[in-house]
PDB file of C-alpha atoms in Angstrom:
ATOM      1  CA  MET A   1      -2.528  16.768  14.785  1.00  0.00           C
ATOM      2  CA  HIS A   2      -5.827  16.403  12.904  1.00  0.00           C
ATOM      3  CA  LEU A   3      -5.136  14.778   9.542  1.00  0.00           C
ATOM      4  CA  PHE A   4      -7.590  14.429   6.641  1.00  0.00           C
ATOM      5  CA  TYR A   5      -7.274  12.548   3.343  1.00  0.00           C
ATOM      6  CA  THR A   6      -8.179  14.913   0.494  1.00  0.00           C
ATOM      7  CA  PRO A   7      -7.301  13.255  -2.849  1.00  0.00           C
ATOM      8  CA  ASP A   8      -9.067  15.900  -4.953  1.00  0.00           C
ATOM      9  CA  ILE A   9      -7.271  18.919  -3.519  1.00  0.00           C
ATOM     10  CA  ALA A  10      -5.401  21.209  -5.946  1.00  0.00           C
ATOM     11  CA  PRO A  11      -1.957  22.345  -4.715  1.00  0.00           C
ATOM     12  CA  SER A  12      -2.381  25.790  -6.258  1.00  0.00           C
ATOM     13  CA  HIS A  13      -5.825  26.505  -4.779  1.00  0.00           C
ATOM     14  CA  PRO A  14      -5.838  28.507  -1.516  1.00  0.00           C
ATOM     15  CA  GLN A  15      -9.219  27.185  -0.395  1.00  0.00           C
ATOM     16  CA  TYR A  16     -10.648  23.692   0.040  1.00  0.00           C
ATOM     17  CA  PHE A  17     -14.046  22.259   0.992  1.00  0.00           C
ATOM     18  CA  LEU A  18     -14.019  19.104   3.098  1.00  0.00           C
ATOM     19  CA  SER A  19     -16.403  16.358   2.008  1.00  0.00           C
ATOM     20  CA  GLU A  20     -19.596  15.896   4.013  1.00  0.00           C
ATOM     21  CA  GLU A  21     -18.161  12.816   5.737  1.00  0.00           C
ATOM     22  CA  GLU A  22     -14.913  14.538   6.694  1.00  0.00           C
ATOM     23  CA  SER A  23     -16.758  17.736   7.661  1.00  0.00           C
ATOM     24  CA  LYS A  24     -18.995  15.813  10.027  1.00  0.00           C
ATOM     25  CA  HIS A  25     -15.973  14.099  11.564  1.00  0.00           C
ATOM     26  CA  ALA A  26     -14.125  17.381  11.978  1.00  0.00           C
ATOM     27  CA  ILE A  27     -16.986  19.364  13.494  1.00  0.00           C
ATOM     28  CA  ARG A  28     -19.207  16.815  15.246  1.00  0.00           C
ATOM     29  CA  VAL A  29     -16.596  14.282  16.393  1.00  0.00           C
ATOM     30  CA  LEU A  30     -13.380  16.273  16.802  1.00  0.00           C
ATOM     31  CA  ARG A  31     -15.309  19.453  17.675  1.00  0.00           C
ATOM     32  CA  LEU A  32     -12.974  21.679  15.684  1.00  0.00           C
ATOM     33  CA  GLU A  33     -13.846  25.339  15.354  1.00  0.00           C
ATOM     34  CA  VAL A  34     -13.074  28.331  13.177  1.00  0.00           C
ATOM     35  CA  GLY A  35      -9.351  28.978  13.458  1.00  0.00           C
ATOM     36  CA  SER A  36      -8.455  25.363  14.231  1.00  0.00           C
ATOM     37  CA  GLU A  37      -5.358  24.137  12.394  1.00  0.00           C
ATOM     38  CA  VAL A  38      -5.558  20.876  10.421  1.00  0.00           C
ATOM     39  CA  GLN A  39      -3.322  18.928   8.058  1.00  0.00           C
ATOM     40  CA  LEU A  40      -4.246  17.385   4.717  1.00  0.00           C
ATOM     41  CA  ILE A  41      -2.659  14.699   2.533  1.00  0.00           C
ATOM     42  CA  ASP A  42      -3.584  14.152  -1.102  1.00  0.00           C
ATOM     43  CA  GLY A  43      -2.125  10.656  -1.619  1.00  0.00           C
ATOM     44  CA  ARG A  44       0.228  11.993  -4.308  1.00  0.00           C
ATOM     45  CA  GLY A  45       2.951  13.321  -2.020  1.00  0.00           C
ATOM     46  CA  GLY A  46       1.320  16.600  -1.055  1.00  0.00           C
ATOM     47  CA  PHE A  47       1.155  17.586   2.613  1.00  0.00           C
ATOM     48  CA  TYR A  48      -0.914  20.678   3.453  1.00  0.00           C
ATOM     49  CA  ASN A  49      -1.365  22.873   6.501  1.00  0.00           C
ATOM     50  CA  ALA A  50      -4.745  24.576   6.662  1.00  0.00           C
ATOM     51  CA  VAL A  51      -7.023  26.564   8.954  1.00  0.00           C
ATOM     52  CA  ILE A  52     -10.800  26.211   9.277  1.00  0.00           C
ATOM     53  CA  GLN A  53     -12.623  29.269   7.888  1.00  0.00           C
ATOM     54  CA  ASP A  54     -16.181  27.991   8.189  1.00  0.00           C
ATOM     55  CA  ALA A  55     -16.898  25.147  10.632  1.00  0.00           C
ATOM     56  CA  HIS A  56     -19.929  23.727   8.828  1.00  0.00           C
ATOM     57  CA  PRO A  57     -20.760  20.052   9.615  1.00  0.00           C
ATOM     58  CA  LYS A  58     -21.632  19.335   5.984  1.00  0.00           C
ATOM     59  CA  ARG A  59     -19.234  21.582   4.060  1.00  0.00           C
ATOM     60  CA  THR A  60     -16.309  22.821   6.142  1.00  0.00           C
ATOM     61  CA  ILE A  61     -14.243  25.480   4.393  1.00  0.00           C
ATOM     62  CA  LEU A  62     -10.463  25.412   4.836  1.00  0.00           C
ATOM     63  CA  SER A  63      -7.834  28.006   4.018  1.00  0.00           C
ATOM     64  CA  VAL A  64      -4.573  26.380   2.906  1.00  0.00           C
ATOM     65  CA  THR A  65      -1.583  28.086   4.542  1.00  0.00           C
ATOM     66  CA  SER A  66       1.322  25.982   3.230  1.00  0.00           C
ATOM     67  CA  VAL A  67       2.059  23.059   0.923  1.00  0.00           C
ATOM     68  CA  THR A  68       4.918  20.554   0.946  1.00  0.00           C
ATOM     69  CA  THR A  69       5.341  18.412  -2.172  1.00  0.00           C
ATOM     70  CA  ASP A  70       7.016  14.983  -2.277  1.00  0.00           C
ATOM     71  CA  PHE A  71       6.525  14.748   1.489  1.00  0.00           C
ATOM     72  CA  ASN A  72       8.725  11.920   2.838  1.00  0.00           C
ATOM     73  CA  LYS A  73       9.177  10.504  -0.641  1.00  0.00           C
ATOM     74  CA  ARG A  74      11.017   7.201  -0.582  1.00  0.00           C
ATOM     75  CA  ASN A  75      14.040   6.377  -2.747  1.00  0.00           C
ATOM     76  CA  HIS A  76      12.576   3.220  -4.319  1.00  0.00           C
ATOM     77  CA  TYR A  77       9.337   1.730  -5.663  1.00  0.00           C
ATOM     78  CA  LEU A  78       7.924  -1.454  -4.151  1.00  0.00           C
ATOM     79  CA  HIS A  79       5.158  -3.427  -5.824  1.00  0.00           C
ATOM     80  CA  LEU A  80       4.001  -6.523  -3.928  1.00  0.00           C
ATOM     81  CA  ALA A  81       1.746  -9.072  -5.607  1.00  0.00           C
ATOM     82  CA  VAL A  82      -0.122 -11.208  -3.078  1.00  0.00           C
ATOM     83  CA  ALA A  83      -2.693 -13.987  -3.278  1.00  0.00           C
ATOM     84  CA  PRO A  84      -5.703 -13.029  -1.096  1.00  0.00           C
ATOM     85  CA  THR A  85      -5.799 -15.115   2.080  1.00  0.00           C
ATOM     86  CA  LYS A  86      -8.709 -17.390   2.955  1.00  0.00           C
ATOM     87  CA  ASN A  87      -9.264 -15.334   6.099  1.00  0.00           C
ATOM     88  CA  ILE A  88      -9.723 -11.815   4.702  1.00  0.00           C
ATOM     89  CA  GLU A  89      -8.750 -10.273   8.032  1.00  0.00           C
ATOM     90  CA  ARG A  90      -5.198 -11.513   7.508  1.00  0.00           C
ATOM     91  CA  LEU A  91      -5.007  -9.681   4.185  1.00  0.00           C
ATOM     92  CA  GLU A  92      -6.428  -6.556   5.805  1.00  0.00           C
ATOM     93  CA  TRP A  93      -3.773  -6.803   8.520  1.00  0.00           C
ATOM     94  CA  PHE A  94      -1.043  -7.052   5.903  1.00  0.00           C
ATOM     95  CA  LEU A  95      -2.317  -4.030   3.963  1.00  0.00           C
ATOM     96  CA  GLU A  96      -2.446  -1.935   7.123  1.00  0.00           C
ATOM     97  CA  LYS A  97       1.056  -2.850   8.267  1.00  0.00           C
ATOM     98  CA  ALA A  98       2.652  -2.693   4.815  1.00  0.00           C
ATOM     99  CA  THR A  99       1.205   0.786   4.313  1.00  0.00           C
ATOM    100  CA  GLU A 100       2.629   1.894   7.645  1.00  0.00           C
ATOM    101  CA  ILE A 101       6.070   0.486   6.763  1.00  0.00           C
ATOM    102  CA  GLY A 102       6.066   1.758   3.186  1.00  0.00           C
ATOM    103  CA  ILE A 103       4.725   0.324  -0.065  1.00  0.00           C
ATOM    104  CA  ASP A 104       3.755   1.819  -3.418  1.00  0.00           C
ATOM    105  CA  GLU A 105       1.561  -0.732  -5.161  1.00  0.00           C
ATOM    106  CA  ILE A 106      -0.257  -3.955  -4.303  1.00  0.00           C
ATOM    107  CA  SER A 107      -1.635  -6.419  -6.822  1.00  0.00           C
ATOM    108  CA  LEU A 108      -3.981  -9.224  -5.808  1.00  0.00           C
ATOM    109  CA  PHE A 109      -3.869 -12.360  -7.919  1.00  0.00           C
ATOM    110  CA  ILE A 110      -5.679 -15.676  -8.152  1.00  0.00           C
ATOM    111  CA  SER A 111      -3.549 -18.790  -8.661  1.00  0.00           C
ATOM    112  CA  GLN A 112      -4.294 -22.496  -8.900  1.00  0.00           C
ATOM    113  CA  ARG A 113      -4.096 -23.098  -5.142  1.00  0.00           C
ATOM    114  CA  SER A 114      -5.828 -19.902  -4.069  1.00  0.00           C
ATOM    115  CA  GLU A 115      -8.520 -20.554  -1.467  1.00  0.00           C
ATOM    116  CA  ARG A 116     -10.069 -17.107  -1.934  1.00  0.00           C
ATOM    117  CA  LYS A 117     -11.099 -16.158  -5.446  1.00  0.00           C
ATOM    118  CA  GLU A 118     -12.209 -12.549  -4.854  1.00  0.00           C
ATOM    119  CA  ALA A 119     -11.614  -9.505  -2.660  1.00  0.00           C
ATOM    120  CA  LYS A 120     -13.563  -6.279  -2.186  1.00  0.00           C
ATOM    121  CA  VAL A 121     -11.073  -3.636  -3.223  1.00  0.00           C
ATOM    122  CA  ASP A 122     -13.246  -0.732  -2.026  1.00  0.00           C
ATOM    123  CA  ARG A 123     -13.182  -1.989   1.557  1.00  0.00           C
ATOM    124  CA  LEU A 124      -9.465  -2.791   1.392  1.00  0.00           C
ATOM    125  CA  ASN A 125      -8.740   0.703   0.097  1.00  0.00           C
ATOM    126  CA  LYS A 126     -10.451   2.170   3.149  1.00  0.00           C
ATOM    127  CA  ILE A 127      -8.054   0.223   5.348  1.00  0.00           C
ATOM    128  CA  ILE A 128      -5.109   1.589   3.360  1.00  0.00           C
ATOM    129  CA  THR A 129      -6.467   5.132   3.669  1.00  0.00           C
ATOM    130  CA  ALA A 130      -6.806   4.791   7.440  1.00  0.00           C
ATOM    131  CA  ALA A 131      -3.240   3.462   7.597  1.00  0.00           C
ATOM    132  CA  ILE A 132      -1.697   6.370   5.682  1.00  0.00           C
ATOM    133  CA  LYS A 133      -3.433   8.786   8.041  1.00  0.00           C
ATOM    134  CA  GLN A 134      -2.255   6.820  11.066  1.00  0.00           C
ATOM    135  CA  SER A 135       1.359   6.666   9.847  1.00  0.00           C
ATOM    136  CA  LEU A 136       1.487  10.178   8.352  1.00  0.00           C
ATOM    137  CA  LYS A 137       2.087   9.089   4.767  1.00  0.00           C
ATOM    138  CA  ALA A 138       1.420  11.521   1.935  1.00  0.00           C
ATOM    139  CA  TYR A 139       1.444   8.792  -0.716  1.00  0.00           C
ATOM    140  CA  HIS A 140      -1.530   6.452  -1.045  1.00  0.00           C
ATOM    141  CA  PRO A 141      -0.517   2.969  -2.244  1.00  0.00           C
ATOM    142  CA  LEU A 142      -2.227   1.768  -5.408  1.00  0.00           C
ATOM    143  CA  LEU A 143      -4.362  -1.348  -4.886  1.00  0.00           C
ATOM    144  CA  ASN A 144      -5.169  -3.230  -8.091  1.00  0.00           C
ATOM    145  CA  GLU A 145      -8.197  -5.395  -8.747  1.00  0.00           C
ATOM    146  CA  PRO A 146      -7.583  -9.179  -8.518  1.00  0.00           C
ATOM    147  CA  VAL A 147      -6.368 -10.850 -11.727  1.00  0.00           C
ATOM    148  CA  LYS A 148      -5.305 -14.322 -12.775  1.00  0.00           C
ATOM    149  CA  LEU A 149      -1.653 -15.068 -12.001  1.00  0.00           C
ATOM    150  CA  ASN A 150      -0.825 -15.741 -15.647  1.00  0.00           C
ATOM    151  CA  GLU A 151      -1.985 -12.247 -16.568  1.00  0.00           C
ATOM    152  CA  LEU A 152       0.168 -10.702 -13.854  1.00  0.00           C
ATOM    153  CA  LEU A 153       3.254 -12.658 -14.882  1.00  0.00           C
ATOM    154  CA  THR A 154       3.168 -11.334 -18.434  1.00  0.00           C
ATOM    155  CA  ARG A 155       2.570  -7.680 -17.598  1.00  0.00           C
ATOM    156  CA  PRO A 156       5.496  -5.373 -18.399  1.00  0.00           C
ATOM    157  CA  PHE A 157       7.447  -4.147 -15.375  1.00  0.00           C
ATOM    158  CA  SER A 158      10.537  -1.959 -15.531  1.00  0.00           C
ATOM    159  CA  GLY A 159      12.549  -3.211 -12.584  1.00  0.00           C
ATOM    160  CA  GLN A 160      13.653  -6.308 -10.709  1.00  0.00           C
ATOM    161  CA  LYS A 161      11.150  -9.143 -10.386  1.00  0.00           C
ATOM    162  CA  PHE A 162      11.203 -11.803  -7.671  1.00  0.00           C
ATOM    163  CA  ILE A 163       9.088 -14.788  -6.633  1.00  0.00           C
ATOM    164  CA  ALA A 164       9.162 -16.185  -3.093  1.00  0.00           C
ATOM    165  CA  HIS A 165       8.151 -19.845  -2.954  1.00  0.00           C
ATOM    166  CA  CYS A 166       8.628 -22.940  -0.781  1.00  0.00           C
ATOM    167  CA  GLU A 167       9.590 -25.482  -3.440  1.00  0.00           C
ATOM    168  CA  PRO A 168      13.119 -26.964  -3.222  1.00  0.00           C
ATOM    169  CA  GLY A 169      15.874 -25.559  -5.379  1.00  0.00           C
ATOM    170  CA  GLU A 170      18.488 -22.852  -5.432  1.00  0.00           C
ATOM    171  CA  LYS A 171      17.197 -19.465  -4.266  1.00  0.00           C
ATOM    172  CA  LEU A 172      18.640 -15.992  -3.919  1.00  0.00           C
ATOM    173  CA  THR A 173      18.305 -13.454  -1.119  1.00  0.00           C
ATOM    174  CA  LEU A 174      17.066  -9.899  -1.403  1.00  0.00           C
ATOM    175  CA  ARG A 175      20.116  -8.752   0.548  1.00  0.00           C
ATOM    176  CA  ASN A 176      22.432  -9.978  -2.208  1.00  0.00           C
ATOM    177  CA  GLU A 177      20.264  -9.340  -5.264  1.00  0.00           C
ATOM    178  CA  LEU A 178      18.526  -6.027  -4.641  1.00  0.00           C
ATOM    179  CA  GLN A 179      19.796  -3.131  -6.745  1.00  0.00           C
ATOM    180  CA  LEU A 180      19.297  -0.280  -4.312  1.00  0.00           C
ATOM    181  CA  GLN A 181      17.023   2.682  -5.032  1.00  0.00           C
ATOM    182  CA  GLY A 182      15.326   0.746  -7.797  1.00  0.00           C
ATOM    183  CA  ARG A 183      11.926  -0.656  -8.693  1.00  0.00           C
ATOM    184  CA  TYR A 184      10.848  -4.075  -7.416  1.00  0.00           C
ATOM    185  CA  LEU A 185       7.997  -6.511  -7.973  1.00  0.00           C
ATOM    186  CA  VAL A 186       7.770  -9.386  -5.468  1.00  0.00           C
ATOM    187  CA  LEU A 187       5.297 -12.288  -5.783  1.00  0.00           C
ATOM    188  CA  ILE A 188       3.935 -13.964  -2.635  1.00  0.00           C
ATOM    189  CA  GLY A 189       1.839 -17.095  -3.139  1.00  0.00           C
ATOM    190  CA  PRO A 190      -1.317 -18.448  -1.473  1.00  0.00           C
ATOM    191  CA  GLU A 191      -1.506 -20.656   1.623  1.00  0.00           C
ATOM    192  CA  GLY A 192      -0.771 -23.738  -0.517  1.00  0.00           C
ATOM    193  CA  ASP A 193       2.132 -22.015  -2.314  1.00  0.00           C
ATOM    194  CA  PHE A 194       2.651 -21.758  -6.062  1.00  0.00           C
ATOM    195  CA  THR A 195       2.509 -24.917  -8.164  1.00  0.00           C
ATOM    196  CA  PRO A 196       5.755 -26.040  -9.857  1.00  0.00           C
ATOM    197  CA  ALA A 197       4.257 -25.020 -13.201  1.00  0.00           C
ATOM    198  CA  GLU A 198       3.463 -21.524 -11.920  1.00  0.00           C
ATOM    199  CA  ILE A 199       6.989 -21.144 -10.586  1.00  0.00           C
ATOM    200  CA  GLU A 200       8.437 -22.225 -13.907  1.00  0.00           C
ATOM    201  CA  SER A 201       6.200 -19.753 -15.749  1.00  0.00           C
ATOM    202  CA  ALA A 202       7.375 -16.954 -13.442  1.00  0.00           C
ATOM    203  CA  LEU A 203      11.016 -17.837 -14.077  1.00  0.00           C
ATOM    204  CA  GLN A 204      10.415 -17.842 -17.819  1.00  0.00           C
ATOM    205  CA  ASN A 205       8.941 -14.344 -17.483  1.00  0.00           C
ATOM    206  CA  GLY A 206      12.027 -12.918 -15.778  1.00  0.00           C
ATOM    207  CA  PHE A 207      11.262 -13.487 -12.082  1.00  0.00           C
ATOM    208  CA  LYS A 208      14.114 -14.618  -9.838  1.00  0.00           C
ATOM    209  CA  PRO A 209      13.467 -17.139  -7.027  1.00  0.00           C
ATOM    210  CA  ILE A 210      14.148 -15.810  -3.524  1.00  0.00           C
ATOM    211  CA  THR A 211      14.026 -17.075   0.028  1.00  0.00           C
ATOM    212  CA  LEU A 212      12.635 -15.077   2.945  1.00  0.00           C
ATOM    213  CA  GLY A 213      14.311 -17.221   5.595  1.00  0.00           C
ATOM    214  CA  GLU A 214      14.266 -20.754   6.953  1.00  0.00           C
ATOM    215  CA  SER A 215      10.805 -20.624   8.536  1.00  0.00           C
ATOM    216  CA  ARG A 216       7.625 -21.499   6.632  1.00  0.00           C
ATOM    217  CA  LEU A 217       5.678 -18.251   6.783  1.00  0.00           C
ATOM    218  CA  ARG A 218       1.994 -17.482   6.365  1.00  0.00           C
ATOM    219  CA  THR A 219       1.132 -15.599   3.187  1.00  0.00           C
ATOM    220  CA  GLU A 220       0.610 -12.274   4.946  1.00  0.00           C
ATOM    221  CA  THR A 221       3.729 -12.726   7.093  1.00  0.00           C
ATOM    222  CA  ALA A 222       5.882 -13.507   4.065  1.00  0.00           C
ATOM    223  CA  ALA A 223       4.515 -10.453   2.255  1.00  0.00           C
ATOM    224  CA  LEU A 224       5.222  -8.222   5.236  1.00  0.00           C
ATOM    225  CA  GLU A 225       8.725  -9.690   5.605  1.00  0.00           C
ATOM    226  CA  ALA A 226       9.457  -8.834   1.967  1.00  0.00           C
ATOM    227  CA  CYS A 227       8.079  -5.333   2.500  1.00  0.00           C
ATOM    228  CA  PHE A 228      10.208  -4.783   5.585  1.00  0.00           C
ATOM    229  CA  GLU A 229      13.373  -6.193   4.018  1.00  0.00           C
ATOM    230  CA  VAL A 230      13.149  -4.082   0.862  1.00  0.00           C
ATOM    231  CA  ASN A 231      12.579  -0.930   2.911  1.00  0.00           C
ATOM    232  CA  PHE A 232      15.344  -1.802   5.367  1.00  0.00           C
ATOM    233  CA  LEU A 233      17.898  -2.427   2.623  1.00  0.00           C
ATOM    234  CA  ASN A 234      17.003   0.881   0.944  1.00  0.00           C
ATOM    235  CA  ARG A 235      17.159   2.912   4.159  1.00  0.00           C
ATOM    236  CA  VAL A 236      19.094   6.175   3.832  1.00  0.00           C
TER     237      VAL A 236
END
């Protein structure tokens, strides 16, 4: 299967022109020819079968033969908010794996104990794009620009909100609290965790404290654990 990410494709249009980058990959690297069958995903749930009409290395023309909408649409919406890790490769690893497992939106935030204060969203989006192609996902997760934690806490969100932290105190579990087939926002803190004041602010803004197990997890591991658990609990 030769899969291409085509976010600008129109479901009703019978013909599509691959970008120069994708055309070069299709013709020069994959050595596809006229008549070769390919598949396209638009990042909005559309999955397309197409055939190459003109195998041009700069502007390959495709004829769309069939379209499937809402391809493998999941029964819930997961929004994970994560503090960028000091080692950016760990964040990249998380984004790749979370995309493969299933996630809808990722927000990056800067908190008091954050060791990394910025992240290049363009590069991170390329990793997400590669992951949806690898895992055959028709939906492209939304990656938001980094914001201050306080701004994120006060944003409206229609669904359940959770914060995973390492401070002592009574905590809930996703297994017991999750309202299935719903919308969820889960906060995962930086390497040094949230401060007590940040936790209190989250609670005042409607977030519930949760535990992700007895082990002290790295930021990216905790985020992936939350991603896996939400998807597992909502499995059909």
